[in-house]
Short mmCIF file of C-alpha atoms in Angstrom, two decimals:
data_model
loop_
_atom_site.label_atom_id
_atom_site.label_comp_id
_atom_site.label_asym_id
_atom_site.label_seq_id
_atom_site.Cartn_x
_atom_site.Cartn_y
_atom_site.Cartn_z
CA MET G 1 113.45 11.79 159.92
CA ASN G 2 116.27 10.01 158.13
CA LEU G 3 114.46 7.19 156.32
CA ALA G 4 117.85 5.62 155.55
CA SER G 5 118.96 5.41 159.19
CA ARG G 6 120.59 2.12 160.10
CA ALA G 7 119.49 2.60 163.73
CA LEU G 8 115.85 2.68 162.58
CA GLY G 9 116.23 -0.47 160.47
CA ALA G 10 117.34 0.62 156.99
CA GLY G 11 119.68 -1.69 155.10
CA VAL G 12 121.82 -1.85 151.97
CA VAL G 13 120.36 -4.51 149.70
CA TRP G 14 122.96 -4.56 146.93
CA ALA G 15 125.87 -2.71 145.35
CA ASP G 16 127.66 -3.57 142.13
CA ASP G 17 131.06 -2.87 143.72
CA GLU G 18 132.59 -2.04 147.12
CA LEU G 19 136.27 -2.73 146.68
CA PHE G 20 137.65 0.13 148.81
CA GLY G 21 134.76 0.94 151.19
CA ALA G 22 131.89 -1.19 152.48
CA LYS G 23 128.40 -0.33 151.22
CA GLU G 24 126.95 -0.75 154.74
CA ASP G 25 128.90 2.31 155.93
CA LEU G 26 126.59 4.51 153.84
CA LEU G 27 123.81 4.21 156.43
CA LEU G 28 125.74 4.70 159.66
CA ASP G 29 124.15 7.33 161.88
CA VAL G 30 127.43 8.77 163.16
CA PRO G 31 129.26 11.43 161.10
CA ALA G 32 131.97 10.21 158.75
CA ARG G 33 135.36 10.08 160.45
CA VAL G 34 138.42 11.09 158.47
CA VAL G 35 141.77 9.77 159.68
CA PRO G 36 144.32 10.36 156.91
CA GLY G 37 147.40 8.20 156.59
CA ARG G 38 145.87 4.85 157.54
CA TYR G 39 146.40 2.12 154.95
CA GLY G 40 145.38 -1.50 154.46
CA PRO G 41 145.99 -4.12 151.79
CA LYS G 42 143.61 -2.31 149.37
CA GLY G 43 144.94 1.20 149.96
CA GLU G 44 143.92 4.05 152.24
CA LEU G 45 141.19 3.13 154.73
CA VAL G 46 137.97 5.09 154.19
CA ASP G 47 134.76 5.63 156.13
CA GLY G 48 132.07 5.15 153.50
CA TRP G 49 131.27 3.34 150.26
CA GLU G 50 133.98 3.50 147.61
CA THR G 51 134.17 1.61 144.33
CA ARG G 52 137.12 0.73 142.14
CA ARG G 53 138.13 2.87 139.16
CA ARG G 54 136.01 1.84 136.20
CA ARG G 55 137.81 0.49 133.15
CA THR G 56 134.60 -0.37 131.30
CA PRO G 57 131.57 1.71 130.24
CA GLY G 58 128.81 2.26 132.79
CA HIS G 59 128.49 3.55 136.33
CA ASP G 60 128.15 2.20 139.88
CA ARG G 61 124.92 1.80 141.87
CA VAL G 62 123.76 0.86 145.35
CA VAL G 63 120.22 -0.11 146.47
CA VAL G 64 118.94 0.84 149.94
CA ARG G 65 115.85 -0.52 151.70
CA LEU G 66 114.39 2.35 153.72
CA ALA G 67 113.81 1.86 157.45
CA THR G 68 110.14 2.60 156.84
CA PRO G 69 108.41 3.52 153.58
CA GLY G 70 107.89 7.23 153.19
CA VAL G 71 107.73 10.38 151.09
CA VAL G 72 111.23 11.72 150.45
CA THR G 73 111.69 15.49 150.86
CA ALA G 74 115.49 15.77 150.55
CA VAL G 75 118.62 13.70 149.98
CA ASP G 76 122.07 14.37 151.42
CA ILE G 77 124.93 12.78 149.48
CA ASP G 78 127.74 13.26 151.99
CA THR G 79 131.26 12.97 150.55
CA THR G 80 133.12 13.92 153.74
CA GLY G 81 136.66 12.54 153.52
CA PHE G 82 136.48 12.00 149.77
CA ALA G 83 138.21 15.16 148.61
CA GLY G 84 140.08 13.72 145.65
CA ASN G 85 137.93 10.76 144.64
CA PRO G 86 134.22 11.65 144.87
CA PRO G 87 131.83 10.80 142.00
CA VAL G 88 131.56 13.33 139.21
CA ASP G 89 127.73 13.13 139.17
CA CYS G 90 125.02 11.42 141.21
CA MET G 91 121.39 10.46 140.66
CA VAL G 92 118.75 9.02 143.02
CA GLU G 93 115.76 6.86 142.05
CA GLY G 94 112.87 5.49 144.11
CA ALA G 95 110.86 2.28 143.92
CA GLY G 96 107.84 0.93 145.80
CA ALA G 97 106.96 -2.71 146.25
CA GLU G 98 104.99 -4.98 148.56
CA GLY G 99 106.64 -7.49 150.87
CA HIS G 100 110.38 -8.11 150.83
CA PRO G 101 111.47 -7.80 147.21
CA GLY G 102 114.89 -8.65 145.88
CA VAL G 103 116.88 -6.39 143.58
CA GLU G 104 115.58 -8.22 140.51
CA ASP G 105 111.96 -7.56 141.60
CA LEU G 106 112.60 -3.81 141.63
CA GLU G 107 114.30 -3.55 138.25
CA GLN G 108 111.23 -2.31 136.33
CA ARG G 109 110.01 0.02 139.09
CA TRP G 110 112.74 2.63 139.41
CA THR G 111 111.61 6.24 139.00
CA PRO G 112 114.02 9.22 139.09
CA ILE G 113 113.38 11.42 142.13
CA LEU G 114 116.63 13.40 142.03
CA ALA G 115 118.01 14.27 138.60
CA ARG G 116 121.62 13.58 137.71
CA GLY G 117 123.84 16.44 138.83
CA PRO G 118 127.39 17.29 139.90
CA VAL G 119 128.71 16.39 143.35
CA ARG G 120 131.19 18.36 145.47
CA GLY G 121 133.96 16.44 147.19
CA ASP G 122 134.43 16.46 150.98
CA ALA G 123 131.05 18.17 151.45
CA HIS G 124 127.38 17.65 152.17
CA ASN G 125 125.39 17.68 148.92
CA LEU G 126 121.88 18.33 150.27
CA ARG G 127 119.21 18.57 147.57
CA PRO G 128 115.42 18.90 147.86
CA VAL G 129 113.05 16.30 146.41
CA SER G 130 109.55 17.31 145.29
CA ASP G 131 108.08 13.93 144.27
CA PRO G 132 105.02 13.29 146.53
CA ARG G 133 104.98 9.50 146.16
CA ARG G 134 105.86 6.92 148.81
CA TRP G 135 108.93 4.73 148.31
CA THR G 136 110.17 1.56 149.98
CA HIS G 137 113.64 1.58 148.34
CA VAL G 138 116.05 4.10 146.82
CA ARG G 139 118.91 3.58 144.39
CA LEU G 140 121.94 5.85 144.34
CA SER G 141 123.87 5.98 141.07
CA ILE G 142 127.36 7.49 140.97
CA PHE G 143 129.02 8.47 137.67
CA PRO G 144 131.28 6.85 136.82
CA ASP G 145 132.67 5.66 140.19
CA GLY G 146 134.10 7.06 143.43
CA GLY G 147 133.35 7.35 147.12
CA VAL G 148 130.37 8.50 149.20
CA ALA G 149 130.64 8.62 152.98
CA ARG G 150 126.97 8.73 153.99
CA LEU G 151 123.57 8.72 152.31
CA ARG G 152 120.76 10.39 154.22
CA VAL G 153 117.22 10.25 152.88
CA VAL G 154 115.12 12.86 154.68
CA GLY G 155 111.36 12.46 154.60
CA ASP G 156 108.08 11.58 156.30
CA ALA G 157 107.19 8.02 157.22
CA VAL G 158 103.99 6.70 155.61
CA PRO G 159 103.37 3.25 157.12
CA ASP G 160 101.05 0.61 155.71
CA PRO G 161 97.78 1.00 157.68
CA CYS G 162 97.14 -2.76 157.75
CA TRP G 163 99.78 -3.05 160.49
CA PHE G 164 97.55 -0.99 162.79
CA ASP G 165 94.50 -3.26 162.39
CA ASP G 166 93.55 -5.51 165.33
CA LEU G 167 96.84 -4.64 167.06
CA THR G 168 98.07 -2.22 169.70
CA PRO G 169 101.16 -0.81 167.96
CA ASP G 170 103.48 1.86 169.28
CA LEU G 171 101.87 5.04 168.02
CA ALA G 172 104.84 7.13 169.19
CA ALA G 173 107.40 5.27 167.04
CA ALA G 174 109.21 7.23 164.35
CA THR G 175 108.83 4.26 162.00
CA SER G 176 105.04 4.44 162.49
CA GLY G 177 104.98 8.09 161.39
CA ALA G 178 105.17 9.84 164.76
CA ALA G 179 107.34 12.94 165.13
CA VAL G 180 108.45 15.49 167.73
CA VAL G 181 107.22 18.83 166.39
CA ALA G 182 108.01 21.22 169.26
CA GLY G 183 109.55 21.35 172.70
CA SER G 184 112.40 22.61 174.83
CA ASP G 185 114.84 20.58 172.70
CA PRO G 186 112.97 19.17 169.66
CA ALA G 187 116.06 17.77 167.91
CA GLY G 188 117.21 15.90 170.99
CA ALA G 189 113.71 14.75 171.95
CA ALA G 190 113.34 13.01 168.57
CA ALA G 191 115.47 10.22 170.07
CA LEU G 192 112.49 9.32 172.30
CA LEU G 193 110.79 7.83 169.23
CA GLU G 194 113.73 5.72 168.01
CA PRO G 195 114.06 1.99 168.82
CA PHE G 196 116.95 2.50 171.24
CA GLY G 197 116.59 6.21 171.81
CA ARG G 198 117.78 8.33 174.71
CA TRP G 199 117.11 12.03 175.33
CA LEU G 200 119.80 13.76 177.37
CA THR G 201 119.45 17.52 177.76
CA GLY G 202 121.83 20.27 178.80
CA ARG G 203 122.04 21.74 182.24
CA ARG G 204 119.57 24.63 182.45
CA ALA G 205 116.75 25.98 184.56
CA GLY G 206 113.20 24.78 184.11
CA PRO G 207 111.59 21.50 182.99
CA ASP G 208 111.94 19.77 179.64
CA TRP G 209 108.93 19.17 177.45
CA ALA G 210 108.18 17.69 174.04
CA LEU G 211 105.13 17.81 171.78
CA ILE G 212 104.64 14.59 169.78
CA ARG G 213 102.42 14.08 166.76
CA LEU G 214 101.22 10.48 166.97
CA ALA G 215 101.07 8.13 163.99
CA GLY G 216 97.33 8.85 163.82
CA THR G 217 94.30 9.75 165.92
CA ALA G 218 94.04 6.88 168.39
CA HIS G 219 92.65 5.49 171.63
CA LEU G 220 95.73 4.95 173.79
CA ARG G 221 95.82 1.91 176.06
CA ALA G 222 99.30 1.86 177.61
CA VAL G 223 102.31 4.09 178.27
CA GLU G 224 105.93 3.01 178.65
CA VAL G 225 108.77 5.32 179.69
CA ASP G 226 112.07 3.45 179.77
CA THR G 227 115.11 4.84 181.60
CA THR G 228 117.20 1.69 181.19
CA GLY G 229 120.88 2.62 181.21
CA LEU G 230 120.24 6.02 182.79
CA CYS G 231 121.56 5.31 186.26
CA LEU G 232 122.61 8.86 187.17
CA ASP G 233 120.98 11.16 184.59
CA ALA G 234 117.28 10.26 184.69
CA SER G 235 114.72 12.98 185.39
CA THR G 236 113.01 12.68 188.76
CA ASP G 237 109.35 12.97 187.72
CA LEU G 238 107.28 13.00 184.56
CA ALA G 239 103.73 13.70 183.36
CA LEU G 240 101.99 12.94 180.06
CA TRP G 241 98.91 14.48 178.43
CA GLY G 242 96.99 13.82 175.21
CA TRP G 243 95.19 16.37 173.02
CA SER G 244 91.65 15.23 172.30
CA ASP G 245 90.64 18.06 169.97
CA GLN G 246 90.76 17.11 166.27
CA ARG G 247 92.23 20.44 165.20
CA GLY G 248 95.62 20.25 163.61
CA TRP G 249 95.36 16.83 161.93
CA SER G 250 94.39 17.99 158.44
CA ASP G 251 97.71 19.74 157.76
CA GLN G 252 99.67 17.88 160.46
CA ARG G 253 100.64 21.14 162.15
CA TRP G 254 99.93 22.02 165.71
CA SER G 255 97.05 24.46 166.13
CA GLY G 256 96.49 24.24 169.87
CA PRO G 257 98.11 26.33 172.63
CA ALA G 258 101.56 27.74 171.93
CA GLU G 259 102.99 25.70 174.81
CA PRO G 260 100.55 22.83 175.28
CA GLY G 261 100.05 21.23 178.65
CA ASP G 262 98.21 23.97 180.52
CA ALA G 263 96.03 22.18 183.08
CA ASP G 264 93.26 24.72 182.49
CA ASP G 265 93.01 23.94 178.77
CA PRO G 266 90.04 21.60 178.19
CA GLY G 267 91.69 20.08 175.11
CA TRP G 268 94.23 18.19 177.21
CA VAL G 269 93.44 14.92 178.97
CA PRO G 270 95.88 13.15 181.33
CA LEU G 271 97.43 9.97 179.95
CA ALA G 272 99.73 9.32 182.90
CA PRO G 273 99.51 11.32 186.13
CA PRO G 274 102.70 12.94 187.42
CA PHE G 275 104.82 10.10 188.75
CA PRO G 276 108.38 9.66 190.07
CA LEU G 277 110.80 8.50 187.42
CA ARG G 278 113.20 5.82 188.64
CA PRO G 279 116.71 5.41 187.24
CA ASP G 280 117.46 2.40 185.02
CA THR G 281 113.82 1.25 185.05
CA PRO G 282 111.07 0.56 182.49
CA HIS G 283 107.88 2.29 183.72
CA ARG G 284 104.55 0.94 182.42
CA PHE G 285 101.03 2.29 182.96
CA ARG G 286 97.59 1.45 181.66
CA VAL G 287 95.67 4.42 180.20
CA ALA G 288 92.05 4.88 181.28
CA ALA G 289 89.45 4.81 178.51
CA GLY G 290 88.94 8.27 177.06
CA PRO G 291 88.58 10.26 173.85
CA PRO G 292 90.93 9.64 170.91
CA VAL G 293 94.06 11.78 170.85
CA THR G 294 96.29 12.98 168.01
CA TRP G 295 99.03 14.67 170.03
CA ALA G 296 100.90 13.87 173.22
CA ARG G 297 102.80 16.22 175.49
CA LEU G 298 105.51 15.03 177.87
CA THR G 299 106.92 17.15 180.71
CA ALA G 300 109.96 16.03 182.73
CA ARG G 301 111.30 17.71 185.86
CA PRO G 302 114.04 18.63 186.29
CA GLN G 303 115.95 18.57 183.02
CA ALA G 304 118.14 15.48 182.63
CA GLY G 305 117.42 12.28 180.71
CA ILE G 306 114.63 10.03 179.47
CA GLY G 307 114.92 6.82 177.48
CA ARG G 308 112.45 5.36 175.03
CA LEU G 309 108.80 6.52 175.06
CA ARG G 310 106.13 4.10 173.82
CA LEU G 311 102.42 4.88 173.51
CA ARG G 312 100.41 1.81 172.57
CA GLY G 313 96.83 1.82 171.42
CA ALA G 314 94.45 1.47 168.48
CA LEU G 315 93.60 3.95 165.76
CA SER G 316 90.15 5.48 165.88
CA ALA G 317 87.88 4.95 162.87
CA GLU G 318 88.70 8.47 161.65
CA GLY G 319 92.39 8.02 162.28
CA ARG G 320 92.43 4.73 160.36
CA ALA G 321 90.55 6.27 157.43
CA ARG G 322 92.86 9.27 157.18
CA LEU G 323 95.97 7.11 157.37
CA GLY G 324 94.57 4.77 154.70
CA VAL G 325 93.79 7.64 152.32
CA ARG G 326 97.22 9.20 152.79
CA TRP G 327 98.96 5.84 152.30
CA PHE G 328 97.14 4.79 149.14
CA ALA G 329 97.30 8.24 147.55
CA ALA G 330 101.11 8.22 147.92
CA LEU G 331 101.74 4.77 146.38
CA PRO G 332 103.56 4.66 143.04
CA PRO G 333 101.34 3.16 140.30
CA GLU G 334 103.04 -0.26 140.21
CA GLN G 335 102.65 -0.81 143.94
CA ALA G 336 99.09 0.54 143.94
CA ALA G 337 98.26 -2.05 141.27
CA ASP G 338 99.79 -4.79 143.44
CA VAL G 339 97.66 -3.70 146.40
CA LEU G 340 94.44 -3.65 144.39
CA ARG G 341 95.17 -7.08 142.95
CA GLN G 342 96.41 -8.82 146.09
CA ARG G 343 94.24 -7.24 148.80
CA CYS G 344 91.09 -6.26 146.92
CA GLY G 345 90.98 -9.05 144.34
CA LEU G 346 90.50 -6.66 141.41
CA ASP G 347 91.14 -7.82 137.87
CA PRO G 348 93.34 -5.86 135.42
CA GLU G 349 90.38 -3.98 133.95
CA GLN G 350 89.18 -2.84 137.37
CA ILE G 351 92.71 -1.84 138.37
CA ALA G 352 93.05 0.23 135.21
CA HIS G 353 89.73 1.93 136.04
CA VAL G 354 90.79 2.82 139.59
CA LEU G 355 94.25 4.07 138.64
CA GLY G 356 93.43 5.55 135.25
CA ARG G 357 90.29 7.47 136.21
CA GLY G 358 91.39 8.71 139.61
CA ALA G 359 88.89 6.60 141.52
CA TRP G 360 91.35 5.68 144.29
CA PRO G 361 89.22 7.01 147.22
CA GLU G 362 86.74 4.25 146.42
CA ALA G 363 89.55 1.70 146.51
CA VAL G 364 90.63 3.06 149.89
CA ARG G 365 87.10 2.51 151.18
CA TRP G 366 87.26 -1.11 150.03
CA LEU G 367 90.59 -1.55 151.83
CA ILE G 368 89.23 -0.02 155.05
CA GLU G 369 85.87 -1.81 155.08
CA GLY G 370 87.15 -5.10 153.67
#
């Protein structure tokens, strides 16, 4: 997912300059639009973030709060439309912090995750990131100045497990760590997990289906399938299953049937029986008590459109433990120290012991068991 998606809730916290192009345009989810020959009082109108020409030493920077904290796997520095005035070089740093920090609170926490390197103008500059830590913010530095149309931060969401405790969150939300991993149209079906998503498919024979990895192994309590706004394109009926076998969680890859959903496969349990899908309607169902599930499979007939899918429930004890371990293991040291101090009440010596001697699984147990 794009952790810097404005539609998912990412925001630009600060930029040291935005004379020619607004910093907020960096996070727009639509492709950059180039319309040459349009001018305003500051010069040619651009679609992206563009700073003034530097007359003093230094370089320009912008700080982005990610839509949800996560592990970054790639960064795309898109300079579409900036053929003659892109930055010469770019660098990306990450920071992790609790709560809602300001720019000044992050100043001592920045860690390079993408080394400084040259940037091509009017092009996508997609580069892999290998750092396994979890970040809440990223900082893009451009040398010395210039324009960037879009910043996309590709990665995996790693939510704070405390937001799953004593609640019934949406376990099929992209910001909770859920993802569409297979289906008849996986890229399009990913919209089902976005806050205001909508999955519209092409005209073809056969049903549409999507395999969803939930945020964690959970006991589901309610299902919501929303077709609001789909007055003419909604599918006519839908069914939903959950996979109760624990296989596949350890490496987060599907290891069940090649096309899950076979009624004869004992691993699948019905979450919502086949039901007619009404246009422009939110459909809500309670889920009968059953085993915990890690995967969900949706089948819609015929192909057409589905709005937002929400699966609400509570993590199982195993699901909560696995999510807690993954979360804490990915924290950068400064944020891990904050967690141990604020949530566990550890003193500096104990924090140094946990972080310095690799005893973090014990700390995770304290966080889970209170």
